[in-house]
Coordinates of C-alpha atoms in Angstrom, one line a residue:
M2 CA 28.6 54.8 29.6
T3 CA 25.9 57.3 30.2
E4 CA 23.8 54.7 32.1
F5 CA 26.8 53.8 34.3
L6 CA 27.6 57.4 35.1
T7 CA 23.9 58.2 35.8
A8 CA 23.7 55.2 38.2
L9 CA 27.0 56.3 39.9
S10 CA 25.7 59.8 40.2
A11 CA 22.4 58.6 41.8
K12 CA 24.4 56.5 44.3
L13 CA 26.7 59.3 45.3
W14 CA 23.8 61.7 45.8
G15 CA 21.9 59.2 47.9
A16 CA 20.9 59.5 51.5
P17 CA 24.4 59.2 53.0
L18 CA 25.7 62.3 51.2
L19 CA 22.6 64.3 51.8
A20 CA 22.7 63.3 55.4
L21 CA 26.4 64.5 55.6
L22 CA 25.5 67.8 54.0
L23 CA 22.5 68.5 56.2
G24 CA 24.2 67.0 59.2
T25 CA 27.3 69.2 58.8
G26 CA 25.0 72.2 58.6
V27 CA 23.2 71.2 61.8
F28 CA 26.5 70.5 63.6
L29 CA 28.0 73.9 62.6
T30 CA 24.9 75.7 63.5
V31 CA 25.0 74.3 67.0
R32 CA 28.8 74.5 67.2
T33 CA 28.6 78.3 66.5
G34 CA 25.9 78.8 69.1
F35 CA 23.2 79.5 66.4
G36 CA 25.2 82.6 65.5
A37 CA 24.3 82.3 61.8
W38 CA 20.6 82.7 62.7
R39 CA 21.0 85.3 65.5
N40 CA 23.2 87.5 63.5
L41 CA 21.5 87.3 60.1
P42 CA 19.8 90.7 60.4
G43 CA 23.1 92.3 61.3
A44 CA 24.9 90.4 58.4
C45 CA 22.2 91.8 56.0
A46 CA 22.9 95.3 57.3
L47 CA 26.6 94.8 56.7
L48 CA 25.9 95.0 52.9
L49 CA 25.1 98.7 53.4
S50 CA 28.4 99.4 55.0
P51 CA 30.8 101.6 52.9
G52 CA 33.7 99.3 53.8
V53 CA 32.0 96.3 52.2
R54 CA 31.9 98.2 48.9
H55 CA 35.5 99.5 49.1
S56 CA 38.5 97.8 47.5
D57 CA 42.2 98.5 47.7
G58 CA 43.0 97.8 44.1
G59 CA 41.4 94.3 44.0
I60 CA 37.7 93.6 44.4
S61 CA 35.5 94.5 47.3
P62 CA 33.8 92.0 49.6
L63 CA 30.5 93.0 48.0
A64 CA 31.9 92.4 44.5
A65 CA 33.1 89.0 45.7
L66 CA 29.6 88.2 46.9
M67 CA 28.1 89.2 43.5
T68 CA 30.6 86.8 41.9
A69 CA 29.6 84.0 44.2
L70 CA 25.9 84.7 43.7
A71 CA 26.5 84.7 40.0
S72 CA 27.6 81.1 40.2
T73 CA 24.7 80.0 42.5
L74 CA 21.8 82.0 40.9
G75 CA 21.2 79.7 38.0
T76 CA 18.9 77.1 36.7
G77 CA 18.4 75.7 40.2
N78 CA 16.3 78.7 41.2
I79 CA 13.8 78.2 38.4
V80 CA 14.2 74.7 37.0
G81 CA 15.4 73.1 40.2
V82 CA 12.5 74.4 42.3
A83 CA 9.9 73.2 39.8
T84 CA 11.6 69.8 39.6
A85 CA 11.6 69.5 43.4
L86 CA 7.9 70.3 43.6
T87 CA 7.0 67.9 40.8
A88 CA 9.0 65.0 42.4
G89 CA 8.5 65.8 46.1
G90 CA 5.3 67.7 46.2
P91 CA 4.8 71.2 47.8
G92 CA 6.5 70.0 51.0
A93 CA 9.8 69.9 49.2
L94 CA 9.9 73.7 49.2
V95 CA 9.8 73.7 53.0
W96 CA 12.7 71.3 53.1
M97 CA 14.7 73.4 50.6
E98 CA 14.4 76.3 53.1
I99 CA 15.2 74.1 56.1
S100 CA 18.4 72.9 54.4
A101 CA 19.3 76.5 53.5
L102 CA 18.8 77.7 57.1
F103 CA 21.2 75.1 58.3
G104 CA 23.4 75.7 55.3
L105 CA 24.0 79.3 56.5
A106 CA 26.6 78.1 59.1
A107 CA 28.3 76.0 56.5
K108 CA 28.5 78.9 54.0
F109 CA 29.8 81.2 56.8
S110 CA 32.4 78.6 57.8
E111 CA 33.8 77.8 54.4
C112 CA 34.1 81.4 53.4
T113 CA 35.6 82.5 56.7
L114 CA 38.2 79.8 56.6
A115 CA 39.1 80.6 53.0
V116 CA 40.1 84.1 54.1
R117 CA 41.5 82.9 57.5
F118 CA 44.1 80.7 55.7
R119 CA 45.2 83.1 53.1
R120 CA 48.7 84.4 53.6
R121 CA 49.2 88.2 54.0
G122 CA 48.9 89.9 50.6
E123 CA 47.2 87.0 48.9
R124 CA 44.0 87.5 47.0
S125 CA 43.4 83.9 46.0
G126 CA 42.4 80.7 47.8
G127 CA 39.5 78.5 48.7
P128 CA 38.9 75.1 50.3
M129 CA 41.9 73.5 48.6
V130 CA 44.2 76.0 50.3
V131 CA 42.4 75.6 53.7
M132 CA 42.8 71.9 53.5
A133 CA 46.5 72.1 52.6
R134 CA 47.4 74.6 55.3
G135 CA 44.8 73.9 58.0
L136 CA 44.5 70.1 58.3
R137 CA 46.9 67.7 60.0
P138 CA 48.7 65.6 58.9
R139 CA 49.8 68.0 56.2
L140 CA 50.0 65.2 53.6
L141 CA 46.4 64.4 54.1
G142 CA 45.4 68.0 53.8
R143 CA 47.4 68.3 50.5
V144 CA 45.8 65.2 49.1
M145 CA 42.3 66.4 50.0
G146 CA 43.0 69.8 48.6
G147 CA 44.2 68.4 45.4
A148 CA 41.2 66.2 45.1
F149 CA 38.8 69.1 45.8
A150 CA 40.5 71.3 43.2
L151 CA 40.5 68.5 40.5
F152 CA 36.8 67.9 40.9
A153 CA 36.1 71.7 41.1
V154 CA 37.6 72.0 37.6
G155 CA 35.4 69.2 36.4
A156 CA 32.3 70.8 37.9
S157 CA 33.2 74.1 36.3
F158 CA 33.0 72.7 32.8
G159 CA 29.9 70.6 33.5
M160 CA 27.3 72.0 35.8
G161 CA 28.9 75.4 35.9
N162 CA 29.2 75.8 32.1
M163 CA 27.7 73.4 29.6
A164 CA 24.6 72.6 31.6
Q165 CA 23.9 76.3 32.0
T166 CA 24.4 77.3 28.3
N167 CA 22.2 74.3 27.3
A168 CA 19.4 75.7 29.5
M169 CA 20.0 79.1 28.1
A170 CA 19.7 77.9 24.5
T171 CA 16.6 75.8 25.3
A172 CA 14.8 78.8 26.9
L173 CA 15.6 81.3 24.2
D174 CA 14.6 78.8 21.5
A175 CA 11.3 78.1 23.1
A176 CA 10.4 81.7 23.9
F177 CA 11.9 83.6 20.9
S178 CA 12.8 80.9 18.4
V179 CA 16.5 81.8 18.6
P180 CA 18.4 79.0 16.9
P181 CA 20.7 77.2 19.4
W182 CA 23.7 77.7 17.2
I183 CA 23.3 81.5 17.5
T184 CA 23.1 81.1 21.3
A185 CA 26.2 78.9 21.2
A186 CA 28.2 81.4 19.2
A187 CA 27.2 84.3 21.4
A188 CA 27.7 82.4 24.6
G189 CA 31.2 81.3 23.7
L190 CA 32.3 84.7 22.4
I191 CA 30.9 86.8 25.3
T192 CA 32.2 84.3 27.9
L193 CA 35.7 84.6 26.4
M194 CA 35.5 88.4 26.3
V195 CA 34.5 88.6 30.0
I196 CA 36.8 85.9 31.5
R197 CA 39.9 87.2 29.7
G198 CA 39.6 90.2 32.0
G199 CA 40.1 88.0 35.1
I200 CA 38.3 88.4 38.4
G201 CA 38.0 92.2 38.1
R202 CA 35.9 92.0 34.9
I203 CA 33.9 89.0 36.0
A204 CA 33.1 90.8 39.3
G205 CA 32.1 93.9 37.4
V206 CA 29.8 92.1 35.0
S207 CA 28.3 90.0 37.9
G208 CA 27.8 93.2 39.9
F209 CA 25.6 94.5 37.1
L210 CA 23.8 91.4 36.1
V211 CA 23.0 89.9 39.5
P212 CA 20.9 92.8 40.9
L213 CA 19.2 93.4 37.6
M214 CA 18.1 89.9 36.9
A215 CA 17.2 89.2 40.6
L216 CA 15.0 92.3 40.8
G217 CA 13.3 91.6 37.5
Y218 CA 12.6 88.0 38.4
L219 CA 11.4 88.7 41.9
G220 CA 9.1 91.4 40.6
G221 CA 7.5 89.0 38.1
A222 CA 7.1 86.3 40.7
A223 CA 5.6 88.8 43.2
A224 CA 3.1 89.8 40.6
V225 CA 2.1 86.1 40.1
I226 CA 1.8 85.5 43.9
A227 CA -0.3 88.7 44.2
G228 CA -2.5 87.7 41.4
H229 CA -3.3 84.5 43.3
W230 CA -3.3 86.0 46.8
Q231 CA -6.5 84.2 47.8
A232 CA -4.7 80.8 47.3
I233 CA -1.7 81.7 49.5
P234 CA -3.0 80.4 52.9
A235 CA -4.1 77.0 51.4
A236 CA -0.8 76.7 49.5
V237 CA 1.3 77.4 52.5
G238 CA -0.8 75.1 54.7
Q239 CA -0.4 72.3 52.1
M240 CA 3.4 72.8 52.0
F241 CA 3.9 72.4 55.8
A242 CA 1.4 69.6 56.0
Q243 CA 3.2 67.6 53.3
A244 CA 6.7 68.6 54.6
L245 CA 6.1 67.6 58.2
G246 CA 3.6 64.8 57.8
P247 CA 4.8 61.2 58.5
E248 CA 4.5 60.2 54.9
A249 CA 6.8 63.0 53.8
V250 CA 9.5 62.0 56.3
L251 CA 9.1 58.3 56.3
G252 CA 7.8 57.5 52.8
G253 CA 10.2 55.7 50.5
T254 CA 13.9 55.6 51.5
A255 CA 14.0 59.1 53.2
G256 CA 10.7 60.7 52.0
A257 CA 10.3 62.3 48.7
A258 CA 9.7 65.8 50.2
V259 CA 12.8 65.6 52.3
R260 CA 15.0 64.0 49.7
Y261 CA 14.2 66.3 46.8
G262 CA 13.9 69.4 49.0
V263 CA 17.3 69.0 50.6
A264 CA 19.0 67.9 47.3
R265 CA 17.6 70.9 45.3
G266 CA 18.2 73.3 48.1
I267 CA 21.9 72.4 48.2
F268 CA 22.1 72.4 44.4
S269 CA 20.7 76.0 44.4
N270 CA 22.8 77.6 47.1
E271 CA 25.9 75.3 47.1
A272 CA 26.3 75.6 50.9
G273 CA 28.9 73.0 51.9
M274 CA 30.3 72.5 48.4
G275 CA 33.0 75.1 48.8
S276 CA 32.6 76.9 45.5
A277 CA 31.6 80.3 47.1
A278 CA 34.7 80.2 49.3
I279 CA 36.9 80.5 46.2
A280 CA 35.3 83.8 45.3
A281 CA 35.3 85.0 48.9
A282 CA 39.1 84.4 49.1
A283 CA 39.6 86.9 46.2
A284 CA 38.2 89.9 48.1
D285 CA 40.0 92.7 49.8
G286 CA 40.0 92.8 53.6
D287 CA 41.6 90.8 56.3
C288 CA 38.7 90.1 58.6
P289 CA 37.7 86.5 57.9
A290 CA 34.3 86.6 59.6
L291 CA 33.3 89.7 57.7
H292 CA 33.5 87.7 54.4
G293 CA 31.8 84.7 56.1
Y294 CA 28.8 86.8 57.2
I295 CA 28.5 88.5 53.8
N296 CA 28.5 85.3 51.9
M297 CA 26.1 83.8 54.4
V298 CA 23.6 86.4 53.3
G299 CA 24.1 85.3 49.7
A300 CA 23.0 81.7 50.6
F301 CA 19.9 83.1 52.4
F302 CA 18.9 85.3 49.5
D303 CA 19.5 82.5 46.9
T304 CA 17.2 79.9 48.5
C305 CA 15.0 81.5 51.2
V306 CA 14.1 84.4 48.9
V307 CA 14.5 83.5 45.2
C308 CA 13.6 79.8 45.4
T309 CA 10.8 80.6 47.9
V310 CA 9.1 83.0 45.5
T311 CA 9.4 80.6 42.7
G312 CA 7.8 77.8 44.7
L313 CA 5.1 80.0 46.0
A314 CA 4.3 81.2 42.5
I315 CA 4.0 77.7 41.3
C316 CA 1.9 76.4 44.2
C317 CA -0.4 79.4 44.4
S318 CA -1.1 79.4 40.7
G319 CA -2.4 75.8 40.8
V320 CA -0.3 74.6 37.8
L321 CA 1.3 71.9 39.9
E322 CA -2.0 70.0 39.8
T323 CA -3.2 71.0 36.3
A324 CA 0.0 71.2 34.2
G325 CA -0.4 67.7 32.8
G326 CA 3.2 66.5 33.4
A327 CA 5.0 69.8 32.7
D328 CA 8.3 70.0 34.7
G329 CA 11.2 72.3 35.0
A330 CA 11.2 75.7 33.3
A331 CA 7.9 74.8 31.5
L332 CA 6.1 74.5 34.9
T333 CA 7.5 77.9 36.0
I334 CA 6.5 79.4 32.7
L335 CA 2.9 78.2 33.1
A336 CA 2.7 79.7 36.6
F337 CA 3.9 83.1 35.3
E338 CA 1.6 83.0 32.3
S339 CA -1.4 82.5 34.6
V340 CA -1.1 86.1 35.6
L341 CA 1.2 87.8 33.1
G342 CA 0.1 86.1 29.9
R343 CA 2.7 85.4 27.2
W344 CA 4.9 88.1 28.7
G345 CA 5.3 85.9 31.7
G346 CA 6.8 83.1 29.7
A347 CA 9.1 85.6 28.0
L348 CA 10.2 86.9 31.3
V349 CA 11.0 83.5 32.6
A350 CA 13.0 82.6 29.5
V351 CA 15.0 85.8 29.7
C352 CA 15.7 85.2 33.4
V353 CA 16.8 81.6 32.7
A354 CA 19.2 82.9 30.1
L355 CA 20.6 85.6 32.4
F356 CA 20.8 83.3 35.5
S357 CA 22.5 80.7 33.4
F358 CA 25.0 83.1 31.9
S359 CA 25.9 84.6 35.3
S360 CA 26.5 81.1 36.6
V361 CA 28.9 80.5 33.7
L362 CA 30.9 83.6 34.7
G363 CA 31.1 82.8 38.4
W364 CA 32.2 79.2 37.7
A365 CA 34.8 80.4 35.2
Y366 CA 36.8 82.1 38.0
Q367 CA 36.3 79.3 40.4
G368 CA 37.4 76.6 38.0
E369 CA 40.4 78.7 36.8
T370 CA 41.5 79.2 40.4
A371 CA 41.2 75.5 41.2
L372 CA 43.2 74.7 38.0
T373 CA 46.0 77.1 38.8
Y374 CA 46.2 75.6 42.3
L375 CA 46.9 72.3 40.7
T376 CA 49.4 73.6 38.1
G377 CA 51.2 76.2 40.2
G378 CA 49.7 79.1 38.4
R379 CA 50.1 77.8 34.8
G380 CA 47.4 77.1 32.2
R381 CA 45.1 80.1 32.6
T382 CA 45.0 81.0 28.9
L383 CA 44.4 77.4 27.9
Y384 CA 41.6 77.0 30.5
R385 CA 39.9 80.2 29.4
G386 CA 39.9 79.1 25.7
A387 CA 38.6 75.7 26.5
F388 CA 36.0 77.1 28.9
A389 CA 34.6 79.4 26.2
L390 CA 34.6 76.6 23.7
A391 CA 32.7 74.4 26.1
A392 CA 30.1 77.1 26.6
G393 CA 29.3 77.1 22.9
V394 CA 29.3 73.3 22.7
G395 CA 27.0 73.0 25.6
A396 CA 24.4 75.1 24.0
V397 CA 24.0 72.7 21.0
S398 CA 24.6 69.3 22.6
R399 CA 22.7 66.6 24.3
L400 CA 24.1 66.6 27.8
E401 CA 23.0 63.5 29.6
T402 CA 26.6 62.4 30.1
V403 CA 27.7 65.9 31.0
F404 CA 24.9 66.1 33.7
A405 CA 26.0 62.8 35.2
L406 CA 29.7 63.7 35.2
S407 CA 28.8 67.1 36.7
D408 CA 26.8 65.5 39.5
I409 CA 29.7 63.2 40.3
C410 CA 32.2 66.0 40.4
N411 CA 29.9 68.1 42.6
A412 CA 29.5 65.2 45.1
L413 CA 33.3 64.5 45.1
M414 CA 33.9 68.2 45.8
A415 CA 31.5 68.3 48.7
V416 CA 32.9 65.3 50.6
P417 CA 36.5 66.7 51.4
N418 CA 35.1 70.2 51.9
L419 CA 32.5 68.9 54.5
L420 CA 35.1 66.9 56.3
C421 CA 37.4 69.9 56.4
L422 CA 34.6 72.1 57.8
L423 CA 34.0 69.6 60.6
A424 CA 37.7 69.3 61.4
L425 CA 38.1 73.1 61.6
S426 CA 34.7 74.0 63.1
A427 CA 36.4 75.3 66.3
T428 CA 38.3 77.9 64.2
A429 CA 35.2 79.0 62.4
A430 CA 33.3 79.3 65.7
R431 CA 36.1 81.5 67.2
E432 CA 36.1 83.8 64.2
M433 CA 32.3 84.2 64.4
G434 CA 32.4 84.9 68.1
A435 CA 35.2 87.5 67.8
F436 CA 33.3 89.5 65.1
E437 CA 29.8 89.1 66.6
P438 CA 29.9 92.4 68.5
A439 CA 30.6 94.3 65.2
V440 CA 27.7 92.5 63.5
R441 CA 25.3 93.3 66.3
K442 CA 26.4 97.0 66.1
R443 CA 25.6 97.0 62.4
K444 CA 22.2 95.7 63.2
K445 CA 21.3 99.1 64.6
L446 CA 22.2 101.0 61.4

């Protein structure tokens, strides 16, 4: 069974889906007049606006962004980058960033549409609601929305939960000899305590964890890069040479650098998958484009900042050539240890644990919202209990089958969401254009 699911996963995540993901990002970038790129500085400045931090009894747009970032800042930023570099070479990092830059328009569009198609007074939604209300014929929209929600629930248990707690347990065991069963018990209990409080508590914990772990990790990575500053020009030159050379683009089926860079970039920031739109729809405020711009900044930070410093730390340290087959978190740990010693390995292990746990919390809300869409609001308590139990099980289990099922669910989530984004691209472009003057004004703050 595992072999079959792995083969199906590989087929689904082949060149056609990657081309659809990247192609949708390119189309939306052009369709919106490159507004995602032109207005990125202004969108970053929006995060300093008092209105973004204010809520009317619900959660603020900034808190919604922290919840969305909690789900995307995970093992992909540490393990995924190292895996991409091992499989696709240094050029894969450039393609991660290229995919992220075109993914900005996709992230803007899916989050904008999630707020645009809420009814007045609602504080819940996502791509499934957008499809049901925005697509024609209505029956097709409902079918697509139901399919998206079903696979979002599956993804929440797999890649959003069990895979994350497994990475957490592995990291803590390797760095501090914490038995996996202790991590399993703690993960399950703490997860249940947090998610029982609903989106308010999840957003509160995420708002504390995300800045803390991001700043700590970025500080460590910056120290590693600074410690190898003389190697930076050669490392950057090698990245672009391998990324844009003919062997990178034409080698194999689609080129290892392109294939692994695009795949891992999308895995990291989830642009085009629709997951962040569920968190965006929970925020206060009735301006759709405001939420789109804010969440667009999250995608930029996730890949173009966090993943970039991970990749630079690995490439500048030279461990990619000398690691002797090390991959994933082990490769990142070697890079950090090259400057920070054993404390570098401990820092990476703690960051893996925190990144993983934050992903569990973010996905808990997204999966629960998708489930209640399918059930008409029922099943929250059952879902929370099952989700917390899965968090514990994931920490002590071999997850080959779970990984395969998760990849399948992620792929099947992405397809209806991408088709919906293409169909409603005109609506997203109008919303961006209408709010653009406000973003440009914020740029002057």
